[in-house]
Coordinates of C-alpha atoms and ligand atoms in Angstrom, one line a residue:
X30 CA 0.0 0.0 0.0
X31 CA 1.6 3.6 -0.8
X32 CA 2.4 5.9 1.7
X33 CA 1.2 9.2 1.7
X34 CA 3.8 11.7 2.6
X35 CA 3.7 14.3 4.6
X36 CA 5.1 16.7 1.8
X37 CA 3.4 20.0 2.7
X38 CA 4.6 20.0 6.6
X39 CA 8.4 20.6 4.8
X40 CA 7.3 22.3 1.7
X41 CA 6.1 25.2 4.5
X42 CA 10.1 25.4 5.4
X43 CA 11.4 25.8 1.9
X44 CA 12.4 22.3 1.8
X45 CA 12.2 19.3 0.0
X46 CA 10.6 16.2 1.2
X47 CA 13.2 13.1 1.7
X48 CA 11.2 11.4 -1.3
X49 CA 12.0 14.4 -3.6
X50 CA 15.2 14.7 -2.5
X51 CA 15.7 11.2 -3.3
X52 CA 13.7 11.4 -6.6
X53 CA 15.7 14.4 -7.4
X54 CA 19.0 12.2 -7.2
X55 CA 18.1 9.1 -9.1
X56 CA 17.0 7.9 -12.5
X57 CA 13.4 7.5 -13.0
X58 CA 11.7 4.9 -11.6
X59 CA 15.1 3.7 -10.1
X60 CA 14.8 3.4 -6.7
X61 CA 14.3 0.6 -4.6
X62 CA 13.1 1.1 -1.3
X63 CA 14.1 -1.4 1.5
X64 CA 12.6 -1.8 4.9
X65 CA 9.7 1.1 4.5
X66 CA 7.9 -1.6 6.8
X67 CA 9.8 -0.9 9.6
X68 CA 9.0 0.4 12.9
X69 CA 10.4 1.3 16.3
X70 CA 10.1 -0.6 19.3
X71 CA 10.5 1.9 22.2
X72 CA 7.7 2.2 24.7
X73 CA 8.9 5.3 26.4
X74 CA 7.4 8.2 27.2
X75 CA 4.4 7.2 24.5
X76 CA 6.5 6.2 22.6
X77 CA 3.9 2.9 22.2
X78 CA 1.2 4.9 20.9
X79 CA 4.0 6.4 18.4
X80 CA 3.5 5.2 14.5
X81 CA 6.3 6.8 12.8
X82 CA 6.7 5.2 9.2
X83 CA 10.0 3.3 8.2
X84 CA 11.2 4.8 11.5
X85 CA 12.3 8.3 10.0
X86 CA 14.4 7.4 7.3
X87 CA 14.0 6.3 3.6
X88 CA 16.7 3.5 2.6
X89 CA 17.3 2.0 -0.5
X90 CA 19.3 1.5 -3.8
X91 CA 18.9 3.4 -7.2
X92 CA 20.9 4.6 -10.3
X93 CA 22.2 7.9 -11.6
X94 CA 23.0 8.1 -14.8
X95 CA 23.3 4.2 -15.3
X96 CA 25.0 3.8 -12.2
X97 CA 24.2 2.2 -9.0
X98 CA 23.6 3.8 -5.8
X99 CA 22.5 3.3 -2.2
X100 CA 21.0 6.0 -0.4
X101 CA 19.4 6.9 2.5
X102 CA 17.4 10.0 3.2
X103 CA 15.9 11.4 6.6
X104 CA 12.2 12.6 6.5
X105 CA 12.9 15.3 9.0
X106 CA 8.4 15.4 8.6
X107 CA 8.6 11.9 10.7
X108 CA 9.4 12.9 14.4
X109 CA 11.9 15.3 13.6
X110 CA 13.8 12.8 11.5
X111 CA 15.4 11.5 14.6
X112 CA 17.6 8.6 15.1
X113 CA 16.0 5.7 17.1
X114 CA 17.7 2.0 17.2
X115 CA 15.7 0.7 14.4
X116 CA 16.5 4.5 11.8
X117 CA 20.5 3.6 12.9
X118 CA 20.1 -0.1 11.7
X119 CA 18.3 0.8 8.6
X120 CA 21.6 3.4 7.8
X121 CA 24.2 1.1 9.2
X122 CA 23.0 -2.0 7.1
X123 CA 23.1 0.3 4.0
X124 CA 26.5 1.2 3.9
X125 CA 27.4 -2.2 5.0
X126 CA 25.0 -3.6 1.7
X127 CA 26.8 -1.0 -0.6
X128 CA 30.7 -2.4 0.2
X129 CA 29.0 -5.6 -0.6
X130 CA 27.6 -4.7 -3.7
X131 CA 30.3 -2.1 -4.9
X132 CA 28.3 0.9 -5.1
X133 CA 28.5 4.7 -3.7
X134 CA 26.7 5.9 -0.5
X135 CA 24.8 9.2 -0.3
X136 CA 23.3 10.2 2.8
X137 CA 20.5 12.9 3.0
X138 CA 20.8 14.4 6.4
X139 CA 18.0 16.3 7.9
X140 CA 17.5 15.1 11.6
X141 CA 17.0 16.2 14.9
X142 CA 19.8 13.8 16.1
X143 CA 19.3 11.3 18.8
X144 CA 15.7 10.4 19.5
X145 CA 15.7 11.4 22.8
X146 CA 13.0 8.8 23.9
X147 CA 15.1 6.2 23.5
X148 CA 18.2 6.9 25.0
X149 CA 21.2 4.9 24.8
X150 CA 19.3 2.5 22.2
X151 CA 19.6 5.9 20.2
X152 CA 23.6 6.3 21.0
X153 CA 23.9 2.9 20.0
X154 CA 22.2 3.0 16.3
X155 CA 25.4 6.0 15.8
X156 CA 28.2 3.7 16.6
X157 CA 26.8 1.3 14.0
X158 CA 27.0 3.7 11.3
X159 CA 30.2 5.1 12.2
X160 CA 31.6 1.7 12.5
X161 CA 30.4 1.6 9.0
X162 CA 31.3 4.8 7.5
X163 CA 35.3 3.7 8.6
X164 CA 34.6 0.5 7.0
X165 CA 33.5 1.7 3.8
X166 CA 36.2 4.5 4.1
X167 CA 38.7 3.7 0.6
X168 CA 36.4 1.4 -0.7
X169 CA 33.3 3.1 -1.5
X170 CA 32.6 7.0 -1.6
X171 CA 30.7 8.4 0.4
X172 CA 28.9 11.6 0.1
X173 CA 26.7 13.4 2.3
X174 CA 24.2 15.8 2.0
X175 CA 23.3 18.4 5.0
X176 CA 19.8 19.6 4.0
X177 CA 18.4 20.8 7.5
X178 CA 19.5 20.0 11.7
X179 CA 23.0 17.8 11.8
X180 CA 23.5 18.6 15.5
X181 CA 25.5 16.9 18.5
X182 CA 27.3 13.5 17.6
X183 CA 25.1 13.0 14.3
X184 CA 27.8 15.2 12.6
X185 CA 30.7 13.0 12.8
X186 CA 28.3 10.6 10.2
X187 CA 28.7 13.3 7.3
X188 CA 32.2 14.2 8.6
X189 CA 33.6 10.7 8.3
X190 CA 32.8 10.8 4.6
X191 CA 34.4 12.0 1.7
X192 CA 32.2 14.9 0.5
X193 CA 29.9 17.3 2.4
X194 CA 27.8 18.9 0.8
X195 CA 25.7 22.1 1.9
X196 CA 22.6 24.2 0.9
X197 CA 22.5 27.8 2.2
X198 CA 20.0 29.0 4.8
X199 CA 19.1 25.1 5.0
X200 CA 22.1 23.2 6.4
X201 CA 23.0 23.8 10.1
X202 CA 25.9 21.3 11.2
X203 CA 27.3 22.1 14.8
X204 CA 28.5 20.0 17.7
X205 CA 25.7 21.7 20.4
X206 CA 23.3 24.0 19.0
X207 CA 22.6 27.8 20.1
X208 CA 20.7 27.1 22.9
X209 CA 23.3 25.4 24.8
X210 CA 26.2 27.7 23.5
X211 CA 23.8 30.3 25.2
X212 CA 24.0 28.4 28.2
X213 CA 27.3 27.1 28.2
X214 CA 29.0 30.5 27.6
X215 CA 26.6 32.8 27.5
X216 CA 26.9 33.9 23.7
X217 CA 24.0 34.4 21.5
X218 CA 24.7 33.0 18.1
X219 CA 22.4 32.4 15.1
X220 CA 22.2 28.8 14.0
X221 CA 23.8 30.2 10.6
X222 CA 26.4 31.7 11.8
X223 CA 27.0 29.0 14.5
X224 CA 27.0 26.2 11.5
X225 CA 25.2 27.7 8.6
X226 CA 26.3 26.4 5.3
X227 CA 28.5 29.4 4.7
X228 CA 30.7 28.7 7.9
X229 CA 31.7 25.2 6.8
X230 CA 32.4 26.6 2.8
X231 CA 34.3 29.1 4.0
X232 CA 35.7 29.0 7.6
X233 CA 35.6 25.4 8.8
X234 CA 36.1 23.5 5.5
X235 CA 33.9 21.1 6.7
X236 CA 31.7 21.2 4.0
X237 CA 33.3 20.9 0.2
X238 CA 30.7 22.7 -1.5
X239 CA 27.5 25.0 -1.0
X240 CA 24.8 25.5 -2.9
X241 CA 22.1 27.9 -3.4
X242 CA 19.1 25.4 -3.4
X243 CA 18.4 22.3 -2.9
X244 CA 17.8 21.3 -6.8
X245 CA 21.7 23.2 -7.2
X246 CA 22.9 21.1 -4.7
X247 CA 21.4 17.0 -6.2
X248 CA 23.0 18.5 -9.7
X249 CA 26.2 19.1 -8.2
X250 CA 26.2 15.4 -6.2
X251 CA 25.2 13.9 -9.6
X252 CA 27.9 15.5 -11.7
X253 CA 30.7 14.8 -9.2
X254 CA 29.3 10.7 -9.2
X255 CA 30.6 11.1 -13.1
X256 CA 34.4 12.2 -12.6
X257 CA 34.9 9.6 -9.5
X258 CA 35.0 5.7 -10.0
X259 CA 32.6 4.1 -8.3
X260 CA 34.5 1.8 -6.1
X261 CA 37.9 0.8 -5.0
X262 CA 39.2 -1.0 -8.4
X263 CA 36.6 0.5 -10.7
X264 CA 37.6 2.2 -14.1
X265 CA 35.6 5.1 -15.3
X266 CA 35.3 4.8 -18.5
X267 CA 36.7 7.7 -20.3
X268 CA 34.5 10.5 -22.3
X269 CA 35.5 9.8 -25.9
X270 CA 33.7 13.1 -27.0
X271 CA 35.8 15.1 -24.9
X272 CA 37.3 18.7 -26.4
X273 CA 40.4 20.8 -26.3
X274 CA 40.1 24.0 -27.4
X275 CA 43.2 24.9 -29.6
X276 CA 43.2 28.6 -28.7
X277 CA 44.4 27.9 -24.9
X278 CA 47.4 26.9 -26.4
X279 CA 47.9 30.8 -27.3
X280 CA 45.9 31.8 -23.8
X281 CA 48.5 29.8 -21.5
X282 CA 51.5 31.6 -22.9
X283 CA 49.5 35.3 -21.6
X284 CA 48.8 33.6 -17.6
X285 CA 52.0 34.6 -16.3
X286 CA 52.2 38.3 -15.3
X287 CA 55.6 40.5 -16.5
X288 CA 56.5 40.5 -12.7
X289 CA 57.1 37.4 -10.9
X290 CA 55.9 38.5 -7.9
X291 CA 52.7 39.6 -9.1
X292 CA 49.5 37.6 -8.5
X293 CA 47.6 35.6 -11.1
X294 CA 44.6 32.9 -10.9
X295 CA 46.3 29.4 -11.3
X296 CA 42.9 28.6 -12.7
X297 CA 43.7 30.1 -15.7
X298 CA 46.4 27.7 -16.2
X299 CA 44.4 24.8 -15.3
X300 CA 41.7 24.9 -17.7
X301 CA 44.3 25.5 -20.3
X302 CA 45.4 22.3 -20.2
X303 CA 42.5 20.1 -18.9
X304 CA 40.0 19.0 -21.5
X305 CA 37.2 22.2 -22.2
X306 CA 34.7 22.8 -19.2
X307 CA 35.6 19.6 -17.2
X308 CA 37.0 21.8 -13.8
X309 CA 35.0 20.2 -10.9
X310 CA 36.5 22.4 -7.7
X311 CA 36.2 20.8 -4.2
X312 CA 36.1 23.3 -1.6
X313 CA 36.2 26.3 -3.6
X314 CA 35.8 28.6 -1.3
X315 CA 38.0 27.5 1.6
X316 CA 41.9 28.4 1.8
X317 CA 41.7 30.1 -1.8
X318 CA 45.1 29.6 -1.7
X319 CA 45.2 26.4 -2.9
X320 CA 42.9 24.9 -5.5
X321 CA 42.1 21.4 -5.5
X322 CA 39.5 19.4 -7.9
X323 CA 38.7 16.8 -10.6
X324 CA 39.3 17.4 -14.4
X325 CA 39.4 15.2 -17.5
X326 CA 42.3 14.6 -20.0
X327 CA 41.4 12.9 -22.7
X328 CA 38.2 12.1 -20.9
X329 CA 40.2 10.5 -18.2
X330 CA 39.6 11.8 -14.9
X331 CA 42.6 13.3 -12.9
X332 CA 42.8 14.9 -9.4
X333 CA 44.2 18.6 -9.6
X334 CA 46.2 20.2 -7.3
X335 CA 47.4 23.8 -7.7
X336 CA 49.1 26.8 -5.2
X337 CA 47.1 29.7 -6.2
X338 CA 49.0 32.8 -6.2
X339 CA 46.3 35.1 -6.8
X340 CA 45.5 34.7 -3.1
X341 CA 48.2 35.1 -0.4
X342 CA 50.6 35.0 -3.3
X343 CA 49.7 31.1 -2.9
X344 CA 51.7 30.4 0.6
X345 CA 51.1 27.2 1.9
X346 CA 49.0 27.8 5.3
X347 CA 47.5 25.1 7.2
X348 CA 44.3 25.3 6.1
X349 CA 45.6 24.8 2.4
X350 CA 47.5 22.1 3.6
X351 CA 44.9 20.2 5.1
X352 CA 42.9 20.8 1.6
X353 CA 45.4 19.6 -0.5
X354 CA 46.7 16.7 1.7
X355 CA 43.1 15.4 2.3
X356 CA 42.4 15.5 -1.7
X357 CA 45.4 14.0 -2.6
X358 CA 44.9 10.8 0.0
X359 CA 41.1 10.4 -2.1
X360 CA 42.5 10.4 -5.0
X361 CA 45.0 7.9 -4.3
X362 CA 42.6 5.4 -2.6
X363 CA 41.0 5.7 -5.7
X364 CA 43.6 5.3 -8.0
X365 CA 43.0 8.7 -9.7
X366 CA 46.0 10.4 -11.1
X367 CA 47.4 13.2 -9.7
X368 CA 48.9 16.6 -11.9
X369 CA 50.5 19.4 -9.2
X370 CA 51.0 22.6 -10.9
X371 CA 53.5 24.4 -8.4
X372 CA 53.7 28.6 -8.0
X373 CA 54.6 28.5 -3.8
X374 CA 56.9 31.4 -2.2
X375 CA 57.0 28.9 0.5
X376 CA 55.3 27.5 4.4
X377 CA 53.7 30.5 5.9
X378 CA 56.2 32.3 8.7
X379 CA 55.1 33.8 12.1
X380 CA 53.5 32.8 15.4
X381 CA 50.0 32.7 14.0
X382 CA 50.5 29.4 11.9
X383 CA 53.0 28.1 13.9
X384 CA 50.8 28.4 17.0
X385 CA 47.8 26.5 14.7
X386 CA 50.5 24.1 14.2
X387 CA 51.6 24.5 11.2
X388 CA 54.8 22.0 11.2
X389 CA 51.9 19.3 11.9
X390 CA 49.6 20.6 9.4
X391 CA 52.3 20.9 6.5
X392 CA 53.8 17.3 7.6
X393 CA 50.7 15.7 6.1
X394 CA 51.3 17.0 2.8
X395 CA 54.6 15.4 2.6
X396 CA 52.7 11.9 3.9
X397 CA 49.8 12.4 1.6
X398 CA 52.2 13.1 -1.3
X399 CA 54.8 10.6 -0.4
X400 CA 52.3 7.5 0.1
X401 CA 50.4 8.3 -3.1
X402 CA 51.3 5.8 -5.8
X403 CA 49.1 7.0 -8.0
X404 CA 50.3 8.4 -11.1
X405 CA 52.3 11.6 -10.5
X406 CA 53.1 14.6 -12.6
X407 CA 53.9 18.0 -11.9
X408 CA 54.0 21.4 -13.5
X409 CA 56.5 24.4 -11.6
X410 CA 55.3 27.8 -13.7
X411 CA 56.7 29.6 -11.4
X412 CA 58.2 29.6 -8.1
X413 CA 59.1 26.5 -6.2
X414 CA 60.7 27.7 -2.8
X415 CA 62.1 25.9 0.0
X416 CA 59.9 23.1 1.9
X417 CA 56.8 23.8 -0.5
X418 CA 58.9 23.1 -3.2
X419 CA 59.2 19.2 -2.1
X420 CA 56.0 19.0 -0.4
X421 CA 54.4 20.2 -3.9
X422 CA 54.9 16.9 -5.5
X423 CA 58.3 17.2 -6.2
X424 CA 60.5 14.6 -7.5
X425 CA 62.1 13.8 -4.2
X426 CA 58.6 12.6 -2.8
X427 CA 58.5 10.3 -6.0
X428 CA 56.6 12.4 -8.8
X429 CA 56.8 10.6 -11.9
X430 CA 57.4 13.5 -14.5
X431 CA 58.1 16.9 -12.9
X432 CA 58.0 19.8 -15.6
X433 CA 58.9 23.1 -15.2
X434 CA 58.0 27.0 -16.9
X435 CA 61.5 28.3 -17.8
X436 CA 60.7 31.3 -15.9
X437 CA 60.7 28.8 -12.8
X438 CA 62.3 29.8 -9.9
X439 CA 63.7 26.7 -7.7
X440 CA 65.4 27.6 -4.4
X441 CA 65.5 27.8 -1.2
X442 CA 63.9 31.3 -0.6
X443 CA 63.8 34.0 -2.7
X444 CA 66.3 36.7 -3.3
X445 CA 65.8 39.4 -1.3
X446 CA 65.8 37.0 2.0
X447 CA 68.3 35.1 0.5
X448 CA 70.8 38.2 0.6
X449 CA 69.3 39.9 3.9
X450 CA 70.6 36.6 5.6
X451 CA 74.2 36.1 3.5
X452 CA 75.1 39.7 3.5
X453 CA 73.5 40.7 6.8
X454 CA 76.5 42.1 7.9
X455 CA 77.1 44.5 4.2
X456 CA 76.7 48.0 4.8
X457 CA 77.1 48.4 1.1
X458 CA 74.1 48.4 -1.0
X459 CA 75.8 48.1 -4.4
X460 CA 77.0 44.9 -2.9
X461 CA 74.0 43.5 -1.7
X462 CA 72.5 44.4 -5.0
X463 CA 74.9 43.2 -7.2
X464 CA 75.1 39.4 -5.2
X465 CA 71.2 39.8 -5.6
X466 CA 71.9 39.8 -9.2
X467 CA 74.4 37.1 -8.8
X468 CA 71.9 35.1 -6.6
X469 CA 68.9 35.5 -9.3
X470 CA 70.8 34.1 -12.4
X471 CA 72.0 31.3 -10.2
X472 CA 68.7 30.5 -8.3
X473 CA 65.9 31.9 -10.3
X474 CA 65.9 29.5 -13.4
X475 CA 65.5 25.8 -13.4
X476 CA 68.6 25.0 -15.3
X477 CA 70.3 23.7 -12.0
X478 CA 67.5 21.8 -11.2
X479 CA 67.2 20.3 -14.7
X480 CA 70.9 19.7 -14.2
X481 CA 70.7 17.7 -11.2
X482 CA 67.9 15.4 -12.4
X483 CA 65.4 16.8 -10.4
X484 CA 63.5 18.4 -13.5
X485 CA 62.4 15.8 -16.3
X486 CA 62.4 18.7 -18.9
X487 CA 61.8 22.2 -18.9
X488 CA 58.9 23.1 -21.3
X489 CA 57.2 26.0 -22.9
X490 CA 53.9 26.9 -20.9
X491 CA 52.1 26.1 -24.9
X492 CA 53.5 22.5 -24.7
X493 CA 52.0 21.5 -21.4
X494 CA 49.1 20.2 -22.2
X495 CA 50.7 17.6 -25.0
X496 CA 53.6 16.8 -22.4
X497 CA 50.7 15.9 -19.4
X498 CA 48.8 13.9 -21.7
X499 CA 51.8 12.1 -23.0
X500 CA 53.0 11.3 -19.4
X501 CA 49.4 9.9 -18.3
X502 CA 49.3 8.0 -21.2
X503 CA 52.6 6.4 -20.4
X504 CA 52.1 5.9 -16.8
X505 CA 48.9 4.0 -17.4
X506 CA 49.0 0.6 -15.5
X507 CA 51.8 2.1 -13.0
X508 CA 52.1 -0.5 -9.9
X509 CA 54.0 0.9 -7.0
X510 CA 56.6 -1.9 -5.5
X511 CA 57.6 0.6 -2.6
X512 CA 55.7 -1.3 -0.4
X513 CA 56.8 -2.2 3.1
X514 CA 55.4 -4.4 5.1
X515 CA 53.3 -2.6 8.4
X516 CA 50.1 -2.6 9.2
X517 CA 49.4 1.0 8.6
X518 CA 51.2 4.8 8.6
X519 CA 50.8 6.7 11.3
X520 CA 49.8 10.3 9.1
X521 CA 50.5 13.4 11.8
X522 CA 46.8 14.4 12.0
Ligands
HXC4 C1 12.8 13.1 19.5 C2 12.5 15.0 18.2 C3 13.9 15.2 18.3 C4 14.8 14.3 19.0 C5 13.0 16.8 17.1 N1 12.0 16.0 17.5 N2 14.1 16.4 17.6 N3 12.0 13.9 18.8 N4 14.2 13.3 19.5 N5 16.1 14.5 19.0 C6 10.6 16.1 17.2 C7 9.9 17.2 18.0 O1 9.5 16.8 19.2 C8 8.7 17.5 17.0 O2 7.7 16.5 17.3 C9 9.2 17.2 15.7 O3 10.4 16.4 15.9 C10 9.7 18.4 14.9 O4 10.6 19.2 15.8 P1 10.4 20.7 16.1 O5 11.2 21.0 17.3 O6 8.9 21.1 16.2 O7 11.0 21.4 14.8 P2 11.8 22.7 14.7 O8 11.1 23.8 15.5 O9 12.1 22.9 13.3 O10 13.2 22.5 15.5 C11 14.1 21.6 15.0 C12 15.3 21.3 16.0 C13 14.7 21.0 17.3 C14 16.2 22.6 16.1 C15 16.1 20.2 15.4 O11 13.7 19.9 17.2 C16 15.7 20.5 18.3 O12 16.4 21.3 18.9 N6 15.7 19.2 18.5 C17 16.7 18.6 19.4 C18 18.1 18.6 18.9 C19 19.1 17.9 19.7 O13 19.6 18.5 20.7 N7 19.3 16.7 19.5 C20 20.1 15.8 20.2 C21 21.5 16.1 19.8 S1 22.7 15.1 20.6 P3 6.2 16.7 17.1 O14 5.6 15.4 17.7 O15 5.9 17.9 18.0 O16 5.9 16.9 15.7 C22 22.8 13.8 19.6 C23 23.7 12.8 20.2 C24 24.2 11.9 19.1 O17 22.3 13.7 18.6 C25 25.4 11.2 19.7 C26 26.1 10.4 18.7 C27 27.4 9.8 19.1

């Protein structure tokens, strides 16, 4: 017998019903619901006289675009959407069904959290699904989507998965809510600026990507279910029909500005060289420093890493350093190549980031880049300083082909500090001048570097895109045998 929805109760809040949101994800006439007959057992507090329909949450398997999926969506219309025993098993079992049958996990979270009535049974149904979500961690992506309340424990759910995604003035993720922070330290807060979507876009980077509505948002999902494979092992198939414009071979000569210490957007090389339109960014909007994200060559999907030096002049922070390290550990569970295009004056310097820990936080750039045996290739336009220079994918952390601009600078710091510490003690400012001089035509070229090996060639910004799809294509099938025996890493988190 069909349910009826309660579809107007969350139409009145702006917001899709779990159904739509589900129907908004899948294929037509895709989904299979499993366990709508489900029902809690609690007698708490009323809870006996309490019918509430496939206990909160809709569960089952579908496709998008041809592909299978399991999801699992809370119908925040059913007692809040909270989480009893029986909603937790329902989750738990899902995830645990799609490592089983090799297929992605998206979670639609709209919940009150915990349902209250039922106490520890309630605690309980979490630990199953975090158990889970580690499980299925490397094997199977995970996504989640935060379309209403993700509060208290129910956030580490979306934050053990791989993509969070986030609809303004809908989402609200926080560890306590406003009410207790009220209580707690005596602070009034808004819900959106406590853990409105914007918060975790820009200022947490919890969240990789916000959207305006809710219909935005199950687009965005979809498209980003096309660049990934589906499973550890799987092979997405590449786009045959995919284009390259030959006029960005003429616009990637015109990115670098006269003056190297000028900004530019690093964007502007990377869709230059990627196949036309296929930039998918992941976490645009947090440490604009770095840019990380999916793109195709030659229809083959590759992870992108680049310092941006139109922000910060493109200094590795920790925030960027968390970005880049966590996106670089995806794509190597996933066996998705990885191109690095390098402009980085260096590690940030001065009690602020060291205080945040910034030794810890850059340290897991070196691991992420180090352990990936993924395909590697890098691209230095411009500068390649110091520390960031090897953390960046260098070839001392085992990048296959490392290419650089010939107006690449490779050294240990630029000139001006360079000189202020050598000739600290020069009164003379012809002197210091002229060993800057002296310093720049030794340092601020990659000729030495190509000397030593440590360059594979140095290429005209116009050849790059034929020199990275040559390099994939050769490192096709590449098997790491680095590979000691241990049980795992232990990555400085
Ligand atoms: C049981 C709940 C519930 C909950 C909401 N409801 N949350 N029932 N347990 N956790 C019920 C309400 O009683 C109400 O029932 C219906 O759902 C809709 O809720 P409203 O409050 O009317 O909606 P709204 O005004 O939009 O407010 C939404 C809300 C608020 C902000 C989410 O409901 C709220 O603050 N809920 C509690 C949030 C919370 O503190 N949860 C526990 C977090 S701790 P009726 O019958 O009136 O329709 C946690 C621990 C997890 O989750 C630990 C994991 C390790």
């Amino acid at each position: 017998m069909a349910f009826e929805y309660n579809l107007e109760k969350q139409h009145a809040k702006g917001k899709l019903h779990a159904i739509e949101r589900i129907n908004a994800l899948v294929d037509k006439d895709s989904f299979m619901e499993i366990y709508a007959a489900a029902r809690h057992q609690c007698t708490n507090f009323g809870m006996d006289k309490k019918d509430i329909p496939y206990d909160g949450v809709i569960t089952g398997f579908g496709t998008i675009n041809g592909r299978k999926v399991a999801i699992y969506s809370q119908d925040f219309t059913v007692q809040g959407g909270s989480l009893g025993k029986v909603h937790g098993e329902k989750i738990a079992e899902l995830i645990e069904k799609a490592i089983e049958y090799k297929c992605p996990v998206i979670g639609v979270n709209d919940s009150g959290g915990a349902r209250i009535q039922e106490g520890v049974d309630a605690l309980c149904g979490y630990g199953e699904i975090f158990k889970q979500n580690v499980r299925a961690s490397g094997v199977i992506p995970q996504i989640s989507v935060i379309v209403g309340p993700c509060a208290g424990g129910a956030v580490y759910s979306p934050g053990l998965t791989d993509f969070i995604f986030t609809v303004d003035k809908i989402s609200e993720m926080y560890i306590t809510g406003p009410k207790v922070v009220k209580q707690v330290m005596f602070m009034d807060i808004s819900s959106e600026d406590l853990g409105g979507a914007a918060i975790h876009a820009q200022k947490s980077g919890v969240a990789h990507y916000r959207a305006q509505n809710e219909k935005e948002c199950f687009e965005k999902v979809k498209e980003l279910l096309d660049y990934i494979p589906h499973f550890y092992g799987d092979k997405v198939k590449a786009d045959t029909k995919f284009k390259f414009s030959s006029k960005k071979a003429k616009e990637i000569q015109n990115v670098l500005p006269e003056s190297s210490t000028k900004g530019y957007d690093i964007k502007n090389v990377i869709e230059n060289v990627i196949d036309d339109g296929t930039f998918y960014e992941i976490m645009p909007e947090f440490a604009a420093n770095a840019v990380v994200g999916f793109g195709k060559i030659e229809g083959k999907t590759v992870g992108i890493v680049g310092n941006n030096p139109g922000f910060f002049g493109g200094v590795l922070n920790c925030d960027a350093s968390d970005k880049i390290s966590r996106f670089v550990r995806y794509c190597d569970c996933y066996d998705i190549p990885l191109l690095t295009f390098v402009d980085v004056p260096g590690f940030i310097p001065g009690p602020q980031e060291e205080q945040k820990g910034i030794i810890r936080h850059g340290a897991k750039l070196l691991y992420a880049y180090s352990e990936a045996s993924v395909p590697k290739v890098t691209v230095i336009t411009r500068k390649a300083y110091g520390g960031a220079y090897i953390a960046m994918c260098s070839k001392h952390l085992g990048a296959d082909f490392v290419y650089a601009w010939p107006k690449a600078e490779i050294a240990v710091m630029g000139a001006e500090g360079a000189i202020g510490i050598l000739y600290a003690k020069e009164a003379d400012p012809n002197v210091k001048a002229q060993k800057g001089q002296e310093y720049r035509e030794t340092f601020m070229t990659p000729t030495i570097a190509a000397q030593r090996d440590y360059i594979s060639a140095v290429i005209n910004p116009e050849e790059t895109r034929a020199k990275v799809v040559q390099s994939f294509n050769f490192l096709e099938g590449k098997t790491s045998n680095d590979v000691i025996c241990k049980k795992h890493g232990n990555i400085p988190l």
